[in-house]
Amino acid sequence: MEHLSKNCSTILSVFFVLTTLFGLTFSAPDFTQFFCSNNIGNYTKNSKYQANLNTLLSSLSTNVSPDGFYNSSVGEDPDRTYALVLCRGDASFQDCENCVNDSANKILQLCPNQKEAIGWYTICMIRYSNKNFFGNMSTRPNFNLQSSVVPPNRSIFNQDLSNLTDSLRDQTVGGSSLKFAAGTRKSDSNITIYALMQCTPDIEGGDCNLCLGWALQVLSQCCYGTEGARVVGPSCSFWYEVFPFYNERVILSRPPPPPPPSLPPSPVPPPPKPATKGKHGNKTTLIIIGAVGGIALGLFSFCIFSFRRKWRNRWKGEKFQDLEVGDGVRAVQYGFGIISAATNNFSSTNLLGKGGFGAVYKGTLSDGKEIAVKRLSKGSGQGDQEFRNEVLLVAKLQHKSLVRLLGFSLKKEERLLVYEFMSNGSLDKFLFDSAKRSLLDWDQRYKIIESVSKGLLYLHEDSRLKIIHRDLKASNILLDEDMNAKISDFGMAKLFQLHESVAETNRVVGTYGYMAPEYALQGICSDKADVFSYGVLVLEIISGQKNRYVQQGQNVEDLLSIVWKNWIKGTASNIIDSTLKAGSAPIEAIVRCIHIGLLCVQDGVGSRPTMASVVFMLHSLSTSLPMPSEPAYFSRSTSIASNNQPQQALEDSKAKRSGQIQPAGGAATNYSLNEASISEFDPR
């Protein structure tokens, strides 16, 4: 019987290898897993939405690309339909096309009237919705499968698997636009591990990295130590086995990504011929010297002329040239006259706001494009080189959660930064306005919390440069016409080397109330300073209150103290904005965000999570959170006299916050409180 079992196992293995090598046509009667969502309602028979959905799904198989990906939409809101299909990176085009066609028919049978659904076959997935999910990383719904077989040496196997996943994760995130990688590793336990990773190509590299991190986290909880497992979600998937389950022939047949363009080598000039010797030698030498001197003088004169012309054009301000940033990114230098005309000569009617750095104006270019112009104050302390550095820095930051720099302008002492226009202004104009606050429901506030977290994660870990913002606050979060949040104002940003995590600075800049204690008191700057500011911002978004001097009856307290006191009493819901309580907001989800905010504002730097952990906590609602410790700046309440004038304790508190803070060890550290936009770009 045992002999028969071994023979059967051998036959099955040979059959599997043959089907893999020769690419047998895909056919599957049922999804591996599927979900039909009832959360956003159903559509009715013969409705406009059903017509759009049928049209879109019928077009998927004929439009799928050779890379196995296609996404599109059909119709107009509110009946617009969005759909996406993705084949596994090792699937042949014919198998992919068949799989997509089969999945489009099957999903309508299994989810006959749902507006949102997702289904997975072994080599392809299909997803549709009445909401635009393109470019948004998602981990729900998801599923996982695992083998019941345990390898002989479990600890060695797990270590080898971990090494393989690290390698594949880097390839998937930083490789081709397909966002797919597969590979093997020979384990010390004499087992070969085969694995693959894939993200949907519509999400950014940072989101792909985050999604794969989620998949590996799930894997560590459910399936590590078995000889095979899968973790699959809407935006990414991971699969490993101890046999060759993917089609290596298709992977090898794909053309490699094009190499970066390289400049041709500079031609080497031929060596100069020696001067002719003889009776005419001296004369020849004089002629050569005269000719060389004349050429040198001519080149020098030409350089002077070109330099003066370029300098004159720069200060005339009516011409512009692009500033090459790198990787195809350019920052346009606008003529000062162009920007002056766009803002109606910086008219007060176009003024959007003022700050320590200067004023911001709305402008409209001649082609009708709306812009926001930051006119730096002449006393900002920035010279030409510092301004250029700031332009170069911000232009390199390309993320949907960061306000995009369009260009700049220079004219004598005038320094202008030109940004995309954010029609709804800054978050504080809504959050701290009693009339406008009600326009921010919980879905919008959560979207803002989530968007800012992704923007900070990009700055800290996923951009070309490691950036610490240092002035994250509600007034530096801008909202576009769809209320999407973007981080702005990088005038105080600090540039780190990629290997650097902590720096000490003699110039502490930022806004009190958002500044981490180790930074405000000792000048110690790290990404955890931004995490602290983010935690304060989250608590402001939830409570609708500014972080300083919140009055409750006869008491004045800072927001962190109020939140902490309610937290330890078990009454955290008391701090939730009343406009949210009046609606149907999920109180449990809001309290979870309060929990995350408190974790970010803990006094100990090491106790605060990284932004990667914060983003994971926001996405993985089932993950338990550690208990927070007492926040920084926690203090007892201060009484107010009957005439509403603060007592001495409050005066002392304000004095402490208004100019100099005395560190425990000695001399005071100077710092700016919402003053001029000052950048430090020296790598430390």
XYZ file of C-alpha atoms in Angstrom, residues 35-671:
637
model
C -16.675 38.049 -1.873
C -19.920 39.818 -2.715
C -20.258 43.054 -0.768
C -23.611 44.137 0.639
C -22.193 47.208 2.394
C -22.891 49.696 -0.409
C -26.238 48.385 -1.613
C -27.459 46.393 -4.579
C -28.440 47.364 -8.091
C -31.807 46.597 -9.636
C -32.401 44.488 -12.705
C -32.152 46.330 -16.052
C -30.799 49.419 -14.286
C -28.221 51.787 -15.773
C -25.604 50.426 -13.361
C -26.211 46.858 -14.541
C -25.849 47.946 -18.170
C -22.560 49.702 -17.401
C -21.301 46.688 -15.446
C -22.146 44.232 -18.240
C -20.478 46.478 -20.813
C -17.338 46.826 -18.741
C -16.959 43.155 -17.788
C -17.498 41.998 -21.380
C -14.599 44.207 -22.516
C -12.017 43.003 -19.984
C -10.633 39.915 -21.723
C -10.171 41.719 -25.053
C -8.382 44.675 -23.462
C -6.104 42.949 -20.962
C -2.475 43.845 -21.664
C 0.321 41.352 -22.414
C 1.446 41.985 -18.819
C -1.905 40.680 -17.598
C -3.336 43.906 -16.177
C -6.259 46.127 -17.145
C -8.469 48.622 -15.320
C -11.182 50.881 -16.659
C -14.553 52.468 -15.906
C -17.821 52.947 -17.781
C -20.667 55.444 -17.338
C -21.265 58.556 -15.293
C -21.897 59.001 -11.583
C -23.853 57.725 -9.708
C -24.035 54.696 -12.047
C -20.384 54.631 -13.008
C -18.694 51.241 -12.726
C -14.993 50.581 -12.050
C -13.299 47.234 -12.734
C -9.820 45.760 -12.558
C -8.324 42.446 -13.637
C -4.842 41.113 -12.922
C -3.231 37.866 -13.978
C -0.379 36.256 -12.124
C 3.008 37.321 -13.475
C 3.830 33.793 -14.656
C 0.613 33.256 -16.659
C 0.824 33.062 -20.452
C -1.217 35.610 -22.373
C -3.639 32.962 -23.668
C -4.206 31.500 -20.197
C -4.630 35.006 -18.796
C -7.199 35.936 -21.447
C -9.172 32.724 -20.798
C -9.050 33.256 -17.045
C -10.258 36.873 -17.285
C -13.111 35.880 -19.600
C -14.176 33.057 -17.282
C -13.949 35.242 -14.156
C -16.078 38.007 -15.742
C -18.878 35.478 -16.378
C -18.510 33.680 -13.060
C -18.565 36.784 -10.839
C -21.962 37.859 -12.232
C -23.391 34.408 -11.479
C -22.093 34.371 -7.913
C -22.882 38.054 -7.122
C -26.035 38.618 -9.222
C -26.974 42.109 -8.005
C -24.194 43.407 -5.753
C -22.547 46.702 -6.714
C -19.166 45.525 -5.426
C -17.456 42.141 -5.706
C -14.069 40.477 -5.987
C -13.032 36.975 -7.028
C -9.784 35.033 -7.278
C -8.828 32.130 -9.502
C -5.413 30.513 -9.134
C -3.859 32.687 -11.844
C -6.100 35.766 -12.037
C -8.359 38.067 -10.033
C -11.291 40.322 -10.908
C -12.689 43.228 -8.938
C -15.432 45.772 -9.580
C -17.209 48.496 -7.622
C -19.297 51.652 -7.977
C -16.495 53.505 -6.142
C -13.135 54.427 -7.645
C -10.577 52.146 -5.989
C -7.808 52.593 -8.589
C -4.482 53.429 -7.002
C -5.727 52.808 -3.450
C -4.021 50.037 -1.499
C -6.471 47.707 0.228
C -6.092 44.582 2.360
C -9.780 43.735 2.699
C -11.388 41.388 1.872
C -8.672 38.741 2.005
C -8.083 35.054 2.560
C -5.243 32.650 3.336
C -4.609 28.970 2.678
C -1.960 26.721 4.165
C -0.525 23.238 3.834
C -0.967 20.751 6.641
C 2.562 19.364 6.142
C 5.297 20.564 8.516
C 8.943 20.523 7.282
C 11.480 18.341 9.151
C 13.442 21.277 10.623
C 10.884 23.998 11.163
C 13.184 26.750 12.512
C 15.705 26.431 9.654
C 12.878 26.347 7.106
C 11.321 29.528 8.554
C 14.657 31.366 8.422
C 15.264 30.350 4.804
C 11.723 31.364 3.888
C 12.229 34.729 5.579
C 15.438 35.352 3.613
C 13.627 34.511 0.385
C 10.681 36.798 1.137
C 13.003 39.720 1.914
C 14.662 39.344 -1.475
C 11.388 38.980 -3.390
C 9.825 41.942 -1.594
C 12.637 44.231 -2.741
C 12.307 42.945 -6.326
C 8.519 43.364 -6.352
C 8.548 46.908 -5.013
C 11.610 48.198 -6.854
C 11.494 46.124 -10.019
C 9.486 46.562 -13.205
C 6.074 48.190 -13.495
C 4.545 44.683 -13.384
C 5.253 44.554 -9.602
C 5.844 40.790 -9.695
C 8.730 38.624 -8.534
C 9.329 34.886 -8.184
C 12.307 32.899 -6.972
C 13.670 29.898 -5.123
C 15.927 29.157 -2.185
C 17.604 25.899 -1.328
C 16.938 25.332 2.344
C 19.543 23.912 4.735
C 16.993 21.200 5.460
C 17.506 19.971 1.840
C 14.197 21.434 0.660
C 13.831 23.929 -2.198
C 11.343 26.706 -1.449
C 9.486 28.285 -4.387
C 7.703 31.616 -3.835
C 6.139 34.536 -5.654
C 4.885 38.011 -4.724
C 2.717 40.405 -6.676
C 1.019 43.803 -6.283
C -1.558 45.374 -8.563
C 0.396 47.709 -10.886
C -1.923 50.681 -10.170
C -0.629 51.237 -6.617
C 2.607 53.081 -5.833
C 5.804 51.369 -4.724
C 5.410 52.518 -1.124
C 1.863 51.136 -0.958
C 3.052 47.879 -2.538
C 5.738 47.578 0.126
C 3.157 48.240 2.827
C 0.737 45.680 1.390
C 3.387 42.968 1.221
C 4.330 43.810 4.795
C 0.715 43.159 5.739
C 0.752 39.835 3.859
C 3.902 38.681 5.652
C 2.401 39.765 8.976
C -0.652 37.598 8.283
C 1.628 34.771 7.199
C 3.584 34.919 10.462
C 0.330 34.605 12.425
C -1.343 31.848 10.425
C 1.042 29.797 8.399
C 4.763 30.013 9.166
C 6.270 26.565 9.611
C 4.217 24.720 7.004
C 5.427 23.580 3.579
C 3.101 25.888 1.669
C 0.776 28.869 2.143
C -1.003 31.704 0.377
C -2.061 35.154 1.610
C -4.205 37.020 -0.899
C -5.799 40.479 -0.798
C -7.206 42.981 -3.307
C -3.863 44.798 -3.792
C -1.216 42.123 -3.273
C -0.581 38.417 -2.797
C 2.132 36.055 -1.577
C 2.444 32.332 -2.233
C 5.123 29.738 -1.445
C 5.416 25.967 -1.845
C 8.140 23.265 -1.749
C 7.516 22.334 -5.394
C 7.676 24.441 -8.617
C 4.106 25.751 -8.794
C 4.741 28.743 -11.085
C 5.554 28.813 -14.803
C 9.218 29.754 -14.983
C 9.202 29.498 -18.786
C 6.811 32.467 -19.062
C 8.796 34.496 -16.534
C 12.056 33.946 -18.398
C 10.421 34.843 -21.728
C 9.466 38.318 -20.535
C 11.822 41.025 -21.807
C 13.936 42.569 -19.046
C 13.158 46.159 -18.045
C 15.056 48.690 -20.187
C 18.324 49.843 -18.604
C 18.639 53.498 -17.645
C 20.001 55.637 -20.490
C 23.731 56.212 -20.280
C 25.754 59.037 -21.713
C 28.338 58.146 -24.391
C 31.929 58.431 -23.236
C 33.571 61.753 -23.920
C 35.918 61.575 -26.915
C 39.584 61.712 -25.978
C 41.346 64.454 -27.948
C 44.485 63.350 -29.864
C 47.782 64.368 -28.297
C 49.162 67.652 -29.661
C 51.840 67.343 -32.311
C 55.306 68.429 -31.211
C 56.533 71.747 -32.497
C 58.769 71.539 -35.560
C 62.436 71.927 -34.729
C 64.879 73.776 -36.905
C 65.693 77.269 -37.876
C 61.993 78.200 -37.976
C 61.362 76.527 -34.582
C 61.228 79.695 -32.510
C 58.964 81.404 -35.011
C 56.598 78.432 -35.081
C 56.525 78.347 -31.286
C 55.587 82.035 -31.127
C 52.805 81.520 -33.672
C 51.370 78.609 -31.651
C 51.524 80.567 -28.399
C 49.820 83.530 -30.041
C 47.081 81.344 -31.517
C 46.420 79.527 -28.224
C 46.376 82.840 -26.368
C 43.912 84.293 -28.865
C 41.607 81.277 -28.592
C 41.756 81.371 -24.788
C 40.956 85.094 -24.778
C 38.048 84.502 -27.140
C 36.632 81.684 -25.011
C 36.991 83.783 -21.872
C 35.176 86.716 -23.512
C 32.411 84.382 -24.715
C 31.949 82.926 -21.203
C 31.750 86.417 -19.698
C 29.196 87.467 -22.322
C 27.070 84.330 -21.778
C 27.228 84.668 -17.996
C 26.154 88.333 -18.099
C 23.331 87.551 -20.526
C 22.065 84.661 -18.401
C 22.275 86.754 -15.230
C 20.464 89.690 -16.885
C 17.670 87.436 -18.147
C 17.327 85.867 -14.703
C 16.731 89.181 -12.979
C 14.593 90.620 -15.780
C 12.184 87.877 -14.787
C 10.325 87.765 -18.088
C 11.873 84.500 -19.286
C 12.021 81.109 -17.640
C 14.052 77.966 -17.884
C 13.605 74.544 -16.336
C 15.654 73.438 -13.358
C 16.673 69.800 -13.833
C 15.926 67.863 -10.655
C 16.637 64.320 -11.808
C 14.708 61.165 -12.761
C 12.729 63.153 -15.328
C 11.464 65.677 -12.755
C 11.763 69.356 -13.669
C 10.862 72.527 -11.801
C 9.787 75.389 -14.075
C 11.263 78.826 -13.444
C 8.446 81.250 -14.163
C 9.053 84.875 -15.037
C 8.225 87.197 -12.165
C 5.979 89.217 -14.469
C 3.973 86.091 -15.329
C 3.266 85.353 -11.668
C 2.585 89.012 -10.870
C -0.016 89.131 -13.644
C -1.530 85.815 -12.514
C -2.075 87.158 -8.974
C -3.249 90.598 -10.154
C -0.016 92.113 -8.816
C -0.415 90.230 -5.525
C -3.766 91.855 -4.869
C -5.254 91.605 -1.390
C -8.385 90.113 -2.990
C -6.239 87.142 -4.050
C -4.690 86.666 -0.608
C -5.269 83.161 0.732
C -3.401 83.487 4.025
C -0.348 84.745 5.860
C 2.285 83.133 8.026
C 5.727 83.750 9.410
C 7.226 82.729 6.052
C 5.198 85.294 4.086
C 1.880 85.338 2.229
C 0.077 82.909 -0.099
C -1.922 84.173 -3.083
C -4.277 82.565 -5.532
C -3.306 83.021 -9.169
C -4.604 82.137 -12.604
C -2.159 81.611 -15.465
C -2.904 82.726 -19.018
C -4.051 79.192 -19.948
C -6.648 79.256 -17.140
C -4.721 77.005 -14.766
C -5.170 77.953 -11.095
C -2.086 78.107 -8.889
C -1.120 78.972 -5.316
C 1.868 81.313 -4.971
C 3.900 81.483 -1.785
C 5.671 84.853 -1.628
C 8.464 84.440 0.888
C 9.013 87.400 3.174
C 12.194 89.371 2.507
C 13.303 88.723 6.072
C 12.982 84.949 5.789
C 16.750 84.528 5.994
C 17.006 82.441 2.827
C 19.688 83.224 0.279
C 19.754 82.108 -3.333
C 21.426 78.789 -2.571
C 19.060 77.944 0.303
C 16.069 78.803 -1.880
C 17.422 76.680 -4.720
C 17.927 73.786 -2.314
C 14.324 74.060 -1.116
C 13.054 74.025 -4.705
C 15.179 70.990 -5.529
C 14.004 69.204 -2.387
C 10.269 69.765 -2.822
C 10.310 69.109 -6.578
C 11.725 65.628 -5.943
C 8.817 64.701 -3.657
C 6.172 63.045 -5.819
C 3.262 61.563 -3.857
C -0.497 62.016 -3.988
C -0.554 63.000 -0.303
C 1.930 65.865 -0.803
C 1.111 69.227 -2.377
C 2.912 69.340 -5.731
C 5.418 72.077 -6.505
C 4.913 73.372 -10.059
C 7.814 75.813 -10.171
C 9.442 78.923 -8.758
C 10.354 82.502 -9.589
C 13.264 84.773 -8.684
C 13.671 88.529 -9.078
C 16.196 90.378 -6.958
C 14.903 89.879 -3.397
C 11.614 88.322 -4.526
C 11.387 84.557 -4.070
C 8.191 82.803 -5.123
C 7.137 79.150 -4.909
C 4.354 78.050 -7.270
C 2.170 75.149 -6.078
C -0.912 73.352 -7.306
C -4.035 75.152 -6.106
C -5.992 73.451 -3.323
C -9.472 74.918 -3.600
C -10.691 74.102 -0.078
C -7.740 75.684 1.714
C -6.227 74.386 4.922
C -7.706 71.863 7.343
C -7.746 74.280 10.292
C -10.231 76.519 8.456
C -12.761 73.681 8.685
C -11.697 71.891 11.838
C -11.683 74.862 14.200
C -14.651 76.716 12.716
C -17.924 75.995 14.502
C -19.938 76.472 11.309
C -17.705 74.540 8.881
C -16.778 71.730 11.277
C -20.027 69.905 10.585
C -18.994 69.567 6.913
C -16.309 67.098 8.002
C -18.067 63.813 8.674
C -16.180 60.815 10.027
C -15.473 59.282 6.609
C -13.807 62.514 5.503
C -11.841 62.886 8.740
C -10.651 59.282 8.590
C -9.603 59.771 4.965
C -7.555 62.805 6.049
C -5.944 60.852 8.913
C -5.088 58.036 6.513
C -3.782 60.302 3.735
C -1.475 62.257 6.062
C -0.077 58.998 7.474
C 0.795 57.772 3.967
C 2.398 61.105 3.101
C 4.633 60.954 6.182
C 5.515 57.316 5.500
C 6.625 58.345 2.011
C 8.791 61.161 3.429
C 10.377 58.928 6.066
C 10.918 55.684 4.173
C 9.795 55.568 0.547
C 11.050 58.747 -1.134
C 14.460 59.209 -2.759
C 15.414 61.283 0.275
C 14.640 60.819 3.945
C 12.727 63.933 5.025
C 11.589 65.048 8.471
C 8.854 67.659 8.011
C 9.236 69.293 11.467
C 6.124 71.491 11.151
C 3.183 69.135 10.668
C -0.018 70.852 11.852
C -3.603 71.465 10.759
C -2.776 74.675 8.875
C -0.192 72.788 6.793
C -2.701 70.179 5.647
C -4.446 71.414 2.489
C -7.682 70.107 0.969
C -8.507 69.885 -2.731
C -11.946 70.160 -4.316
C -12.753 66.558 -3.325
C -11.523 67.153 0.259
C -8.444 64.984 -0.334
C -5.724 65.979 2.141
C -2.140 66.832 1.169
C 0.834 67.841 3.307
C 2.283 71.254 2.449
C 5.009 73.716 3.513
C 8.441 72.095 3.499
C 10.244 75.281 4.471
C 11.288 73.769 7.799
C 11.979 70.268 6.505
C 15.221 68.520 7.459
C 17.059 66.311 5.013
C 18.614 63.109 6.378
C 21.048 60.706 4.815
C 19.339 57.369 4.084
C 21.364 55.579 6.774
C 20.793 58.371 9.328
C 18.061 58.146 11.954
C 18.816 60.868 14.540
C 20.411 64.305 14.320
C 21.055 67.117 16.762
C 20.416 70.681 15.644
C 21.136 74.060 17.202
C 18.153 75.606 15.424
C 14.828 74.243 16.632
C 11.971 75.286 14.345
C 8.296 74.438 14.359
C 5.074 75.241 16.181
C 4.722 74.664 19.898
C 2.036 72.164 20.805
C 3.036 69.956 17.888
C 6.731 69.683 18.787
C 8.035 66.520 20.419
C 9.646 67.109 23.842
C 13.104 65.755 22.949
C 13.178 68.101 19.955
C 11.838 71.195 21.721
C 14.087 70.783 24.764
C 17.261 69.228 23.380
C 17.169 69.746 19.615
C 17.145 65.987 18.952
C 15.463 65.460 15.574
C 14.226 62.139 14.199
C 11.225 60.746 12.348
C 9.609 60.185 15.760
C 9.284 63.993 16.050
C 6.943 63.905 13.037
C 5.119 60.931 14.596
C 4.468 63.041 17.696
C 3.092 65.918 15.582
C 0.912 63.445 13.696
C -0.536 62.113 16.962
C -1.474 65.642 18.062
C -3.078 66.263 14.661
C -5.129 63.041 14.889
C -6.489 64.050 18.308
C -7.355 67.516 16.959
C -9.197 65.987 13.993
C -11.242 63.744 16.276
C -12.017 66.354 18.940
C -12.340 69.450 16.759
C -10.257 71.276 19.405
C -6.893 73.023 19.133
C -4.099 71.344 21.058
C -3.434 74.263 23.460
C -5.542 75.894 26.138
C -8.827 74.046 25.836
C -11.278 75.562 28.285
C -13.682 73.310 30.149
C -15.797 75.266 32.630
C -13.406 77.022 35.020
C -10.408 74.971 33.883
C -7.869 75.476 31.101
C -5.951 72.408 29.926
C -4.043 71.298 26.886
C -5.691 68.741 24.621
C -3.271 65.897 25.421
C -4.061 66.152 29.138
C -7.809 66.125 28.514
C -7.581 63.097 26.211
C -5.356 61.174 28.646
C -7.596 61.821 31.650
C -10.631 60.577 29.743
C -8.670 57.601 28.432
C -7.640 56.318 31.854
C -11.199 56.864 33.123
C -12.603 54.834 30.230
C -14.519 57.830 28.897
C -12.509 58.464 25.709
C -15.727 59.031 23.767
C -16.193 62.269 25.730
C -13.561 64.021 23.639
C -15.164 63.140 20.284
C -16.443 66.166 18.390
C -20.149 66.636 19.091
C -20.876 66.935 15.362
C -19.602 63.361 14.934
C -21.641 62.056 17.845
C -24.746 63.613 16.337
C -24.347 61.493 13.199
C -23.940 57.785 12.644
C -20.162 57.680 13.049
C -18.725 54.349 14.308
C -17.672 55.218 17.872
C -15.515 52.098 18.191
C -13.474 53.042 15.102
C -13.059 56.613 16.371
C -11.862 55.423 19.786
C -9.328 53.177 18.009
C -7.954 56.279 16.268
C -7.748 58.042 19.647
C -5.747 55.029 20.830
C -3.362 55.381 17.854
C -3.047 59.122 18.503
C -2.071 58.494 22.128
C 0.546 55.946 21.057
C 2.104 58.629 18.840
C 2.360 61.300 21.581
C 4.028 59.182 24.256
C 6.891 60.860 26.056
C 9.440 58.141 25.296
C 10.791 58.271 21.752
C 11.194 54.494 21.577
C 7.597 53.951 22.686
C 6.146 55.805 19.708
C 5.386 53.703 16.621
C 6.930 54.360 13.220
C 4.685 55.735 10.480
C 4.816 52.318 8.797
C 3.301 50.814 11.962
C 0.711 53.611 12.138
C -0.429 52.977 8.562
C -0.631 49.260 9.307
C -2.730 49.907 12.460
C -5.134 52.085 10.446
C -5.599 49.409 7.786
C -5.640 46.308 9.949
C -8.585 46.898 12.267
C -8.364 43.413 13.760
C -4.800 43.920 15.040
C -4.620 44.550 18.783
C -2.861 47.748 19.854
C -0.387 48.139 22.737
C -1.497 50.206 25.703
C -0.254 53.811 25.584
C 1.696 55.459 28.382
C 1.207 58.975 29.719
C 1.661 61.540 26.926
C 4.314 64.234 26.895
C 3.326 67.627 28.358
C 0.675 65.951 30.545
C -0.209 68.375 33.315
C -2.874 69.082 35.881
C -5.576 71.585 35.018
C -5.095 75.279 35.756
C -7.879 77.254 37.400
C -9.122 80.498 35.898
C -10.088 83.469 37.996
C -13.648 84.743 37.859
C -12.621 87.598 35.567
C -11.382 84.984 33.057
C -7.745 86.162 33.369
C -5.234 83.311 33.685
C -3.488 82.941 36.980
C 0.276 82.918 37.426
C 0.600 79.226 36.639
C -0.875 79.767 33.203
C 1.342 82.815 32.666
C 4.376 80.752 33.584
C 3.245 78.065 31.174
C 2.864 80.577 28.371
C 6.227 82.154 29.152
C 7.831 78.755 28.955
C 6.293 78.279 25.517
C 7.031 81.719 24.062
C 10.766 82.054 23.682
C 13.288 79.899 25.466
C 13.069 76.496 27.060
C 15.701 75.644 29.653
C 17.038 72.112 29.166
C 17.743 70.082 32.261
C 21.474 70.277 31.615
C 22.098 73.996 31.213
C 21.909 76.642 28.502
C 18.636 77.523 26.852
C 17.890 76.431 23.317
C 16.527 79.042 20.909
C 13.643 77.977 18.739
